[in-house]
PDB file of C-alpha atoms in Angstrom:
ATOM      1  CA  UNK Q1341      81.073 -49.962  23.284  1.00  0.00           C
ATOM      2  CA  UNK Q1342      83.723 -48.849  25.347  1.00  0.00           C
ATOM      3  CA  UNK Q1343      87.847 -48.945  23.969  1.00  0.00           C
ATOM      4  CA  UNK Q1344      90.738 -48.753  25.011  1.00  0.00           C
ATOM      5  CA  UNK Q1345      93.974 -46.411  25.155  1.00  0.00           C
ATOM      6  CA  UNK Q1346      97.084 -46.160  26.719  1.00  0.00           C
ATOM      7  CA  UNK Q1347      98.935 -42.736  28.153  1.00  0.00           C
ATOM      8  CA  UNK Q1348     101.986 -42.818  28.675  1.00  0.00           C
ATOM      9  CA  UNK Q1349     102.019 -41.906  32.572  1.00  0.00           C
ATOM     10  CA  UNK Q1350     106.133 -43.621  32.702  1.00  0.00           C
ATOM     11  CA  UNK Q1351     108.099 -41.541  29.579  1.00  0.00           C
ATOM     12  CA  UNK Q1352     105.114 -38.273  30.169  1.00  0.00           C
ATOM     13  CA  UNK Q1353     108.557 -35.766  30.844  1.00  0.00           C
ATOM     14  CA  UNK Q1354     111.003 -36.999  28.473  1.00  0.00           C
ATOM     15  CA  UNK Q1355     108.208 -37.324  25.255  1.00  0.00           C
ATOM     16  CA  UNK Q1356     108.022 -33.621  26.598  1.00  0.00           C
ATOM     17  CA  UNK Q1357     111.296 -32.746  26.620  1.00  0.00           C
ATOM     18  CA  UNK Q1358     111.796 -34.706  23.779  1.00  0.00           C
ATOM     19  CA  UNK Q1359     113.576 -36.908  25.185  1.00  0.00           C
ATOM     20  CA  UNK Q1360     112.478 -39.754  23.641  1.00  0.00           C
ATOM     21  CA  UNK Q1361     110.094 -39.195  20.186  1.00  0.00           C
ATOM     22  CA  UNK Q1362     106.611 -39.695  19.170  1.00  0.00           C
ATOM     23  CA  UNK Q1363     107.889 -42.696  17.553  1.00  0.00           C
ATOM     24  CA  UNK Q1364     109.584 -44.894  20.086  1.00  0.00           C
ATOM     25  CA  UNK Q1365     106.287 -44.559  22.359  1.00  0.00           C
ATOM     26  CA  UNK Q1366     104.225 -45.490  19.695  1.00  0.00           C
ATOM     27  CA  UNK Q1367     106.469 -48.364  18.393  1.00  0.00           C
ATOM     28  CA  UNK Q1368     105.870 -49.626  21.801  1.00  0.00           C
ATOM     29  CA  UNK Q1369     101.846 -48.601  22.501  1.00  0.00           C
ATOM     30  CA  UNK Q1370     101.461 -51.279  19.844  1.00  0.00           C
ATOM     31  CA  UNK Q1371     103.012 -54.169  21.596  1.00  0.00           C
ATOM     32  CA  UNK Q1372      99.878 -53.227  24.090  1.00  0.00           C
ATOM     33  CA  UNK Q1373      97.031 -54.435  22.097  1.00  0.00           C
ATOM     34  CA  UNK Q1374      95.025 -51.423  23.289  1.00  0.00           C
ATOM     35  CA  UNK Q1375      92.299 -49.340  20.207  1.00  0.00           C
ATOM     36  CA  UNK Q1376      93.995 -45.989  21.082  1.00  0.00           C
ATOM     37  CA  UNK Q1377      96.745 -43.861  22.365  1.00  0.00           C
ATOM     38  CA  UNK Q1378      95.484 -40.647  24.989  1.00  0.00           C
ATOM     39  CA  UNK Q1379      97.921 -37.598  23.948  1.00  0.00           C
ATOM     40  CA  UNK Q1380      99.704 -34.834  26.216  1.00  0.00           C
ATOM     41  CA  UNK Q1381      99.049 -31.504  23.502  1.00  0.00           C
ATOM     42  CA  UNK Q1382     102.730 -30.417  25.390  1.00  0.00           C
ATOM     43  CA  UNK Q1383     104.756 -33.329  23.636  1.00  0.00           C
ATOM     44  CA  UNK Q1384     108.203 -32.274  21.863  1.00  0.00           C
ATOM     45  CA  UNK Q1385     106.992 -33.854  18.952  1.00  0.00           C
ATOM     46  CA  UNK Q1386     103.791 -31.350  18.565  1.00  0.00           C
ATOM     47  CA  UNK Q1387     105.325 -28.452  19.225  1.00  0.00           C
ATOM     48  CA  UNK Q1388     104.930 -28.224  15.538  1.00  0.00           C
ATOM     49  CA  UNK Q1389     101.910 -28.067  12.666  1.00  0.00           C
ATOM     50  CA  UNK Q1390     103.694 -29.387  10.263  1.00  0.00           C
ATOM     51  CA  UNK Q1391     104.721 -32.709  12.230  1.00  0.00           C
ATOM     52  CA  UNK Q1392     100.933 -33.293  13.657  1.00  0.00           C
ATOM     53  CA  UNK Q1393      99.890 -34.748   9.743  1.00  0.00           C
ATOM     54  CA  UNK Q1394     102.467 -37.257  10.251  1.00  0.00           C
ATOM     55  CA  UNK Q1395     102.460 -37.979  13.356  1.00  0.00           C
ATOM     56  CA  UNK Q1396      98.590 -39.306  12.918  1.00  0.00           C
ATOM     57  CA  UNK Q1397      99.766 -40.984   9.986  1.00  0.00           C
ATOM     58  CA  UNK Q1398     102.178 -42.847  12.224  1.00  0.00           C
ATOM     59  CA  UNK Q1399      99.003 -43.504  14.624  1.00  0.00           C
ATOM     60  CA  UNK Q1400      96.925 -44.895  12.517  1.00  0.00           C
ATOM     61  CA  UNK Q1401      99.391 -47.308  10.438  1.00  0.00           C
ATOM     62  CA  UNK Q1402      98.983 -49.493  13.374  1.00  0.00           C
ATOM     63  CA  UNK Q1403      95.807 -49.790  12.722  1.00  0.00           C
ATOM     64  CA  UNK Q1404      95.186 -47.361  16.172  1.00  0.00           C
ATOM     65  CA  UNK Q1405      94.068 -43.866  15.992  1.00  0.00           C
ATOM     66  CA  UNK Q1406      94.427 -40.822  18.822  1.00  0.00           C
ATOM     67  CA  UNK Q1407      90.832 -40.413  19.939  1.00  0.00           C
ATOM     68  CA  UNK Q1408      92.463 -38.073  23.901  1.00  0.00           C
ATOM     69  CA  UNK Q1409      93.889 -35.509  23.948  1.00  0.00           C
ATOM     70  CA  UNK Q1410      95.192 -34.812  27.930  1.00  0.00           C
ATOM     71  CA  UNK Q1411      96.389 -30.972  28.571  1.00  0.00           C
ATOM     72  CA  UNK Q1412      96.237 -29.030  31.916  1.00  0.00           C
ATOM     73  CA  UNK Q1413      95.353 -25.514  32.178  1.00  0.00           C
ATOM     74  CA  UNK Q1414      94.900 -23.715  34.449  1.00  0.00           C
ATOM     75  CA  UNK Q1415      92.607 -20.702  34.722  1.00  0.00           C
ATOM     76  CA  UNK Q1416      92.111 -19.978  37.810  1.00  0.00           C
ATOM     77  CA  UNK Q1417      94.614 -16.477  38.266  1.00  0.00           C
ATOM     78  CA  UNK Q1418      93.623 -14.515  38.778  1.00  0.00           C
ATOM     79  CA  UNK Q1419      94.988 -12.093  35.601  1.00  0.00           C
ATOM     80  CA  UNK Q1420      93.355 -11.991  33.786  1.00  0.00           C
ATOM     81  CA  UNK Q1421      95.883 -11.607  30.367  1.00  0.00           C
ATOM     82  CA  UNK Q1422      97.564 -14.374  32.476  1.00  0.00           C
ATOM     83  CA  UNK Q1423      94.433 -16.238  32.364  1.00  0.00           C
ATOM     84  CA  UNK Q1424      93.249 -15.822  29.122  1.00  0.00           C
ATOM     85  CA  UNK Q1425      96.774 -16.613  28.157  1.00  0.00           C
ATOM     86  CA  UNK Q1426      95.302 -20.795  29.328  1.00  0.00           C
ATOM     87  CA  UNK Q1427      92.647 -20.321  27.344  1.00  0.00           C
ATOM     88  CA  UNK Q1428      94.471 -19.602  23.749  1.00  0.00           C
ATOM     89  CA  UNK Q1429      96.465 -21.849  24.583  1.00  0.00           C
ATOM     90  CA  UNK Q1430      94.162 -24.483  25.100  1.00  0.00           C
ATOM     91  CA  UNK Q1431      91.903 -23.957  22.370  1.00  0.00           C
ATOM     92  CA  UNK Q1432      95.256 -24.471  19.924  1.00  0.00           C
ATOM     93  CA  UNK Q1433      95.325 -27.686  22.330  1.00  0.00           C
ATOM     94  CA  UNK Q1434      91.533 -28.018  20.941  1.00  0.00           C
ATOM     95  CA  UNK Q1435      92.850 -27.640  17.263  1.00  0.00           C
ATOM     96  CA  UNK Q1436      95.180 -29.636  17.713  1.00  0.00           C
ATOM     97  CA  UNK Q1437      93.611 -32.401  18.806  1.00  0.00           C
ATOM     98  CA  UNK Q1438      90.734 -32.128  15.895  1.00  0.00           C
ATOM     99  CA  UNK Q1439      93.869 -32.271  13.615  1.00  0.00           C
ATOM    100  CA  UNK Q1440      95.032 -34.785  15.064  1.00  0.00           C
ATOM    101  CA  UNK Q1441      92.390 -37.187  15.404  1.00  0.00           C
ATOM    102  CA  UNK Q1442      90.913 -36.769  18.156  1.00  0.00           C
ATOM    103  CA  UNK Q1443      87.217 -35.628  19.249  1.00  0.00           C
ATOM    104  CA  UNK Q1444      88.430 -35.521  23.106  1.00  0.00           C
ATOM    105  CA  UNK Q1445      90.311 -33.012  24.697  1.00  0.00           C
ATOM    106  CA  UNK Q1446      90.643 -32.371  28.641  1.00  0.00           C
ATOM    107  CA  UNK Q1447      90.341 -29.254  30.683  1.00  0.00           C
ATOM    108  CA  UNK Q1448      91.018 -28.671  33.891  1.00  0.00           C
ATOM    109  CA  UNK Q1449      89.841 -26.887  36.874  1.00  0.00           C
ATOM    110  CA  UNK Q1450      93.391 -25.152  37.678  1.00  0.00           C
ATOM    111  CA  UNK Q1451      95.218 -24.692  40.822  1.00  0.00           C
ATOM    112  CA  UNK Q1452      93.655 -24.453  44.051  1.00  0.00           C
ATOM    113  CA  UNK Q1453      95.350 -21.156  44.801  1.00  0.00           C
ATOM    114  CA  UNK Q1454      94.757 -19.625  48.605  1.00  0.00           C
ATOM    115  CA  UNK Q1455      94.301 -16.161  47.523  1.00  0.00           C
ATOM    116  CA  UNK Q1456      91.349 -16.405  45.634  1.00  0.00           C
ATOM    117  CA  UNK Q1457      87.725 -17.304  47.324  1.00  0.00           C
ATOM    118  CA  UNK Q1458      85.966 -20.313  45.728  1.00  0.00           C
ATOM    119  CA  UNK Q1459      83.352 -18.572  44.043  1.00  0.00           C
ATOM    120  CA  UNK Q1460      86.616 -16.590  42.824  1.00  0.00           C
ATOM    121  CA  UNK Q1461      87.918 -19.340  41.485  1.00  0.00           C
ATOM    122  CA  UNK Q1462      84.096 -21.418  39.707  1.00  0.00           C
ATOM    123  CA  UNK Q1463      83.632 -17.597  38.345  1.00  0.00           C
ATOM    124  CA  UNK Q1464      86.894 -17.929  36.229  1.00  0.00           C
ATOM    125  CA  UNK Q1465      86.905 -20.909  35.355  1.00  0.00           C
ATOM    126  CA  UNK Q1466      83.478 -21.335  33.635  1.00  0.00           C
ATOM    127  CA  UNK Q1467      83.932 -18.273  32.028  1.00  0.00           C
ATOM    128  CA  UNK Q1468      87.279 -19.792  30.952  1.00  0.00           C
ATOM    129  CA  UNK Q1469      85.990 -23.026  29.408  1.00  0.00           C
ATOM    130  CA  UNK Q1470      82.499 -21.805  27.794  1.00  0.00           C
ATOM    131  CA  UNK Q1471      84.703 -19.722  26.048  1.00  0.00           C
ATOM    132  CA  UNK Q1472      86.800 -22.754  25.506  1.00  0.00           C
ATOM    133  CA  UNK Q1473      84.173 -23.791  23.854  1.00  0.00           C
ATOM    134  CA  UNK Q1474      83.025 -21.500  21.319  1.00  0.00           C
ATOM    135  CA  UNK Q1475      86.375 -23.762  19.412  1.00  0.00           C
ATOM    136  CA  UNK Q1476      84.928 -26.853  20.467  1.00  0.00           C
ATOM    137  CA  UNK Q1477      81.971 -26.932  19.226  1.00  0.00           C
ATOM    138  CA  UNK Q1478      83.808 -25.074  15.380  1.00  0.00           C
ATOM    139  CA  UNK Q1479      85.735 -28.624  15.233  1.00  0.00           C
ATOM    140  CA  UNK Q1480      84.002 -31.172  16.066  1.00  0.00           C
ATOM    141  CA  UNK Q1481      86.082 -31.882  20.399  1.00  0.00           C
ATOM    142  CA  UNK Q1482      84.351 -32.588  22.939  1.00  0.00           C
ATOM    143  CA  UNK Q1483      85.385 -31.768  26.232  1.00  0.00           C
ATOM    144  CA  UNK Q1484      85.420 -33.722  29.196  1.00  0.00           C
ATOM    145  CA  UNK Q1485      87.042 -32.446  33.123  1.00  0.00           C
ATOM    146  CA  UNK Q1486      88.189 -34.602  34.680  1.00  0.00           C
ATOM    147  CA  UNK Q1487      88.405 -34.931  38.644  1.00  0.00           C
ATOM    148  CA  UNK Q1488      92.121 -33.655  38.929  1.00  0.00           C
ATOM    149  CA  UNK Q1489      94.831 -34.658  41.511  1.00  0.00           C
ATOM    150  CA  UNK Q1490      97.798 -32.421  40.381  1.00  0.00           C
ATOM    151  CA  UNK Q1491      99.911 -31.858  37.336  1.00  0.00           C
ATOM    152  CA  UNK Q1492     103.099 -32.803  37.323  1.00  0.00           C
ATOM    153  CA  UNK Q1493     104.439 -29.944  36.033  1.00  0.00           C
ATOM    154  CA  UNK Q1494     101.575 -27.584  38.820  1.00  0.00           C
ATOM    155  CA  UNK Q1495     102.565 -26.757  42.892  1.00  0.00           C
ATOM    156  CA  UNK Q1496      99.530 -26.959  44.116  1.00  0.00           C
ATOM    157  CA  UNK Q1497      97.151 -29.226  43.713  1.00  0.00           C
ATOM    158  CA  UNK Q1498      93.589 -28.894  41.913  1.00  0.00           C
ATOM    159  CA  UNK Q1499      91.106 -26.362  42.200  1.00  0.00           C
ATOM    160  CA  UNK Q1500      87.709 -28.543  41.423  1.00  0.00           C
ATOM    161  CA  UNK Q1501      89.817 -31.628  43.352  1.00  0.00           C
ATOM    162  CA  UNK Q1502      87.158 -32.507  46.017  1.00  0.00           C
ATOM    163  CA  UNK Q1503      83.566 -33.366  45.526  1.00  0.00           C
ATOM    164  CA  UNK Q1504      82.253 -30.940  46.409  1.00  0.00           C
ATOM    165  CA  UNK Q1505      83.301 -28.447  44.658  1.00  0.00           C
ATOM    166  CA  UNK Q1506      83.931 -30.770  41.627  1.00  0.00           C
ATOM    167  CA  UNK Q1507      80.009 -31.281  41.134  1.00  0.00           C
ATOM    168  CA  UNK Q1508      78.993 -27.548  41.221  1.00  0.00           C
ATOM    169  CA  UNK Q1509      81.064 -26.198  38.751  1.00  0.00           C
ATOM    170  CA  UNK Q1510      79.611 -28.645  36.284  1.00  0.00           C
ATOM    171  CA  UNK Q1511      76.973 -28.584  37.439  1.00  0.00           C
ATOM    172  CA  UNK Q1512      77.511 -24.121  35.698  1.00  0.00           C
ATOM    173  CA  UNK Q1513      78.206 -26.079  32.397  1.00  0.00           C
ATOM    174  CA  UNK Q1514      74.841 -27.095  30.493  1.00  0.00           C
ATOM    175  CA  UNK Q1515      76.834 -27.638  27.056  1.00  0.00           C
ATOM    176  CA  UNK Q1516      76.108 -31.412  24.968  1.00  0.00           C
ATOM    177  CA  UNK Q1517      80.364 -31.009  24.136  1.00  0.00           C
ATOM    178  CA  UNK Q1518      81.390 -30.871  28.338  1.00  0.00           C
ATOM    179  CA  UNK Q1519      80.700 -33.542  30.058  1.00  0.00           C
ATOM    180  CA  UNK Q1520      83.539 -35.827  32.860  1.00  0.00           C
ATOM    181  CA  UNK Q1521      85.906 -37.778  32.485  1.00  0.00           C
ATOM    182  CA  UNK Q1522      86.529 -40.072  35.669  1.00  0.00           C
ATOM    183  CA  UNK Q1523      89.040 -40.913  37.327  1.00  0.00           C
ATOM    184  CA  UNK Q1524      88.533 -43.196  39.658  1.00  0.00           C
ATOM    185  CA  UNK Q1525      92.166 -42.408  41.745  1.00  0.00           C
ATOM    186  CA  UNK Q1526      92.144 -39.109  42.428  1.00  0.00           C
ATOM    187  CA  UNK Q1527      88.814 -39.470  44.507  1.00  0.00           C
ATOM    188  CA  UNK Q1528      91.027 -41.170  46.768  1.00  0.00           C
ATOM    189  CA  UNK Q1529      93.794 -38.229  46.886  1.00  0.00           C
ATOM    190  CA  UNK Q1530      91.593 -36.294  48.188  1.00  0.00           C
ATOM    191  CA  UNK Q1531      90.169 -39.462  50.809  1.00  0.00           C
ATOM    192  CA  UNK Q1532      87.081 -39.642  48.734  1.00  0.00           C
ATOM    193  CA  UNK Q1533      84.828 -42.629  47.598  1.00  0.00           C
ATOM    194  CA  UNK Q1534      85.489 -43.026  43.620  1.00  0.00           C
ATOM    195  CA  UNK Q1535      82.088 -45.014  43.823  1.00  0.00           C
ATOM    196  CA  UNK Q1536      80.057 -41.914  45.430  1.00  0.00           C
ATOM    197  CA  UNK Q1537      81.450 -39.543  43.396  1.00  0.00           C
ATOM    198  CA  UNK Q1538      80.688 -42.208  40.052  1.00  0.00           C
ATOM    199  CA  UNK Q1539      76.712 -41.648  41.953  1.00  0.00           C
ATOM    200  CA  UNK Q1540      77.358 -37.818  40.943  1.00  0.00           C
ATOM    201  CA  UNK Q1541      78.530 -37.604  38.290  1.00  0.00           C
ATOM    202  CA  UNK Q1542      77.586 -41.443  36.263  1.00  0.00           C
ATOM    203  CA  UNK Q1543      74.905 -40.003  33.029  1.00  0.00           C
ATOM    204  CA  UNK Q1544      77.984 -36.649  31.642  1.00  0.00           C
ATOM    205  CA  UNK Q1545      80.883 -39.658  32.404  1.00  0.00           C
ATOM    206  CA  UNK Q1546      82.141 -38.912  28.739  1.00  0.00           C
ATOM    207  CA  UNK Q1547      85.666 -41.013  28.583  1.00  0.00           C
ATOM    208  CA  UNK Q1548      87.741 -42.498  32.407  1.00  0.00           C
ATOM    209  CA  UNK Q1549      91.619 -42.457  33.474  1.00  0.00           C
ATOM    210  CA  UNK Q1550      92.524 -45.523  33.934  1.00  0.00           C
ATOM    211  CA  UNK Q1551      94.603 -45.635  37.520  1.00  0.00           C
ATOM    212  CA  UNK Q1552      94.829 -47.746  40.409  1.00  0.00           C
ATOM    213  CA  UNK Q1553      97.127 -45.935  43.442  1.00  0.00           C
ATOM    214  CA  UNK Q1554      98.338 -46.772  47.192  1.00  0.00           C
ATOM    215  CA  UNK Q1555      99.723 -45.555  49.748  1.00  0.00           C
ATOM    216  CA  UNK Q1556     103.260 -46.720  49.906  1.00  0.00           C
ATOM    217  CA  UNK Q1557     103.340 -45.267  53.344  1.00  0.00           C
ATOM    218  CA  UNK Q1558     101.677 -42.691  55.603  1.00  0.00           C
ATOM    219  CA  UNK Q1559      97.127 -42.178  55.735  1.00  0.00           C
ATOM    220  CA  UNK Q1560      95.095 -39.966  53.038  1.00  0.00           C
ATOM    221  CA  UNK Q1561      95.775 -37.972  56.171  1.00  0.00           C
ATOM    222  CA  UNK Q1562      99.297 -37.952  55.854  1.00  0.00           C
ATOM    223  CA  UNK Q1563      98.770 -36.617  52.439  1.00  0.00           C
ATOM    224  CA  UNK Q1564      96.771 -33.803  52.524  1.00  0.00           C
ATOM    225  CA  UNK Q1565      99.779 -32.101  54.404  1.00  0.00           C
ATOM    226  CA  UNK Q1566     102.452 -32.929  52.439  1.00  0.00           C
ATOM    227  CA  UNK Q1567     100.852 -32.033  48.790  1.00  0.00           C
ATOM    228  CA  UNK Q1568     100.637 -28.074  48.829  1.00  0.00           C
ATOM    229  CA  UNK Q1569     103.730 -26.161  47.512  1.00  0.00           C
ATOM    230  CA  UNK Q1570     105.929 -27.883  45.616  1.00  0.00           C
ATOM    231  CA  UNK Q1571     105.460 -29.908  42.377  1.00  0.00           C
ATOM    232  CA  UNK Q1572     104.003 -32.723  40.749  1.00  0.00           C
ATOM    233  CA  UNK Q1573     102.609 -35.246  42.588  1.00  0.00           C
ATOM    234  CA  UNK Q1574     103.519 -36.631  45.717  1.00  0.00           C
ATOM    235  CA  UNK Q1575     106.369 -39.878  46.671  1.00  0.00           C
ATOM    236  CA  UNK Q1576     104.403 -41.747  48.634  1.00  0.00           C
ATOM    237  CA  UNK Q1577     100.806 -42.462  47.152  1.00  0.00           C
ATOM    238  CA  UNK Q1578     102.068 -44.310  44.371  1.00  0.00           C
ATOM    239  CA  UNK Q1579     100.821 -45.226  40.526  1.00  0.00           C
ATOM    240  CA  UNK Q1580      99.988 -49.080  40.083  1.00  0.00           C
ATOM    241  CA  UNK Q1581      99.681 -52.232  38.408  1.00  0.00           C
ATOM    242  CA  UNK Q1582      95.527 -51.118  37.559  1.00  0.00           C
ATOM    243  CA  UNK Q1583      93.422 -54.159  39.586  1.00  0.00           C
ATOM    244  CA  UNK Q1584      96.188 -54.748  42.807  1.00  0.00           C
ATOM    245  CA  UNK Q1585      95.399 -51.111  44.247  1.00  0.00           C
ATOM    246  CA  UNK Q1586      92.302 -48.914  46.398  1.00  0.00           C
ATOM    247  CA  UNK Q1587      89.880 -49.454  43.233  1.00  0.00           C
ATOM    248  CA  UNK Q1588      87.613 -51.416  42.956  1.00  0.00           C
ATOM    249  CA  UNK Q1589      86.718 -51.794  38.846  1.00  0.00           C
ATOM    250  CA  UNK Q1590      83.736 -54.078  39.195  1.00  0.00           C
ATOM    251  CA  UNK Q1591      81.587 -51.978  40.498  1.00  0.00           C
ATOM    252  CA  UNK Q1592      83.006 -49.074  38.422  1.00  0.00           C
ATOM    253  CA  UNK Q1593      82.215 -50.767  35.394  1.00  0.00           C
ATOM    254  CA  UNK Q1594      79.193 -52.192  36.518  1.00  0.00           C
ATOM    255  CA  UNK Q1595      77.674 -48.419  36.562  1.00  0.00           C
ATOM    256  CA  UNK Q1596      79.327 -47.853  33.758  1.00  0.00           C
ATOM    257  CA  UNK Q1597      77.454 -50.489  32.340  1.00  0.00           C
ATOM    258  CA  UNK Q1598      74.287 -49.491  33.764  1.00  0.00           C
ATOM    259  CA  UNK Q1599      74.106 -46.083  32.337  1.00  0.00           C
ATOM    260  CA  UNK Q1600      75.370 -47.156  28.677  1.00  0.00           C
ATOM    261  CA  UNK Q1601      79.309 -45.359  28.697  1.00  0.00           C
ATOM    262  CA  UNK Q1602      79.936 -46.045  25.369  1.00  0.00           C
ATOM    263  CA  UNK Q1603      83.708 -44.144  25.980  1.00  0.00           C
ATOM    264  CA  UNK Q1604      87.336 -44.328  26.193  1.00  0.00           C
ATOM    265  CA  UNK Q1605      89.296 -46.330  28.815  1.00  0.00           C
ATOM    266  CA  UNK Q1606      92.766 -44.849  28.338  1.00  0.00           C
ATOM    267  CA  UNK Q1607      95.165 -46.262  30.935  1.00  0.00           C
ATOM    268  CA  UNK Q1608      97.502 -44.552  32.745  1.00  0.00           C
ATOM    269  CA  UNK Q1609     100.181 -47.125  34.519  1.00  0.00           C
ATOM    270  CA  UNK Q1610     103.971 -47.584  33.610  1.00  0.00           C
ATOM    271  CA  UNK Q1611     105.660 -45.594  36.105  1.00  0.00           C
ATOM    272  CA  UNK Q1612     107.645 -48.771  36.533  1.00  0.00           C
ATOM    273  CA  UNK Q1613     107.708 -49.594  33.623  1.00  0.00           C
ATOM    274  CA  UNK Q1614     106.207 -50.900  29.992  1.00  0.00           C
ATOM    275  CA  UNK Q1615     105.645 -55.277  32.495  1.00  0.00           C
ATOM    276  CA  UNK Q1616     103.802 -53.158  34.080  1.00  0.00           C
ATOM    277  CA  UNK Q1617     100.800 -51.163  31.463  1.00  0.00           C
ATOM    278  CA  UNK Q1618     100.815 -54.625  29.885  1.00  0.00           C
ATOM    279  CA  UNK Q1619      99.631 -56.610  32.920  1.00  0.00           C
ATOM    280  CA  UNK Q1620      97.267 -53.575  33.245  1.00  0.00           C
ATOM    281  CA  UNK Q1621      95.929 -53.754  30.031  1.00  0.00           C
ATOM    282  CA  UNK Q1622      95.442 -57.824  30.189  1.00  0.00           C
ATOM    283  CA  UNK Q1623      93.501 -56.544  33.172  1.00  0.00           C
ATOM    284  CA  UNK Q1624      91.333 -53.938  31.619  1.00  0.00           C
ATOM    285  CA  UNK Q1625      90.359 -55.517  28.100  1.00  0.00           C
ATOM    286  CA  UNK Q1626      89.160 -58.873  30.510  1.00  0.00           C
ATOM    287  CA  UNK Q1627      87.149 -56.354  32.782  1.00  0.00           C
ATOM    288  CA  UNK Q1628      85.709 -54.819  29.420  1.00  0.00           C
ATOM    289  CA  UNK Q1629      84.784 -57.965  27.934  1.00  0.00           C
ATOM    290  CA  UNK Q1630      82.919 -58.945  30.633  1.00  0.00           C
ATOM    291  CA  UNK Q1631      80.802 -56.220  31.214  1.00  0.00           C
ATOM    292  CA  UNK Q1632      81.541 -55.708  27.291  1.00  0.00           C
ATOM    293  CA  UNK Q1633      80.754 -59.224  25.929  1.00  0.00           C
ATOM    294  CA  UNK Q1634      80.860 -58.074  22.276  1.00  0.00           C
ATOM    295  CA  UNK Q1635      83.850 -56.233  23.002  1.00  0.00           C
ATOM    296  CA  UNK Q1636      86.478 -57.029  20.226  1.00  0.00           C
ATOM    297  CA  UNK Q1637      90.037 -55.532  21.023  1.00  0.00           C
ATOM    298  CA  UNK Q1638      92.638 -54.319  17.605  1.00  0.00           C
TER     299      UNK Q1638
END
C-alpha cells in the first residue's frame, strides 16, 4: 500500500542554513496529515550524528516516520579523489538514513559536464553507485535514483536528465536494493513525456517524487537555453499545486497500480507557502484512495 510523505521544498535553504529548525518543520508538517517526512542530508540539525536519535524521536512521536533521505551526490567529477569524496558523503548519508529509520536513500548521477563524454560519465556514475551499494546492503537501505533535473545548488543540469541516458544508466546496475524514484515533472523539464519514461522504468520504480510544474512564460526550448551555467532552477519553470500543473496523475497512478507499486509518494511542493502544500496533500490523498481504496492516512 503506498504511503504519503512530504518534502520541505519551500524551506530547503532555511533548513540547510539553520535559519529554520527541523523541529519547526516537523510541527508544520504534522498538520498535513501525511504518513512520513522526507529528509535532506544537508539539513543543519542533522549534521551532528548526536542529534539523529532526538530528531527521529521527534518525528515518530507525531505518528510519522522518516522513510526517505534526499541526497544529491555529484558522481561525474573527473578527478578520482574529488569523486571519491562524493561517494564518501553518500555513504555517510546512507548510514544517516538507517539511523533515522529511513529505508530509502536517493542518489543522482551528477552534473552534465561539458568536458566528459557520455561513456566516461556512465563509467564514473556506475562505479560510484556500486561502491555506495556495498554500504547500503550492510545497513538495509535501498538506493533510488531520480530522473532528475538540477539540484538547487548545481550550475549544470543532471547528467542522466534525458530519457535515453537515464534508462541506459539504470540498465547497467542490477541490484535488488537499487531502483528508480520517478518524478514526472522532471521528465517535462527534459522536454519529454513523463508517461513514456514511466512505461520504460515502471518495473523498477520504488518511490515517487510527486510534483507539478508549469511554465510561467516561455517554452521548453527556452528552458534548454537558460538552464546551464547558473546555480539552481530556471525562474520561469515553477513548482505549483499538485494536480494543477502539466502532469496527468490519473494516468501515472494507474500505471503504478498496474505494476503493484506500494512505495512512498513524497510531496514536492510548498515553494509559495504551506497553503499550497495542504492543497497538494489533499489532492494526492484522494488520488491514492481512488487507486488504492484500502489506503488509510495517518
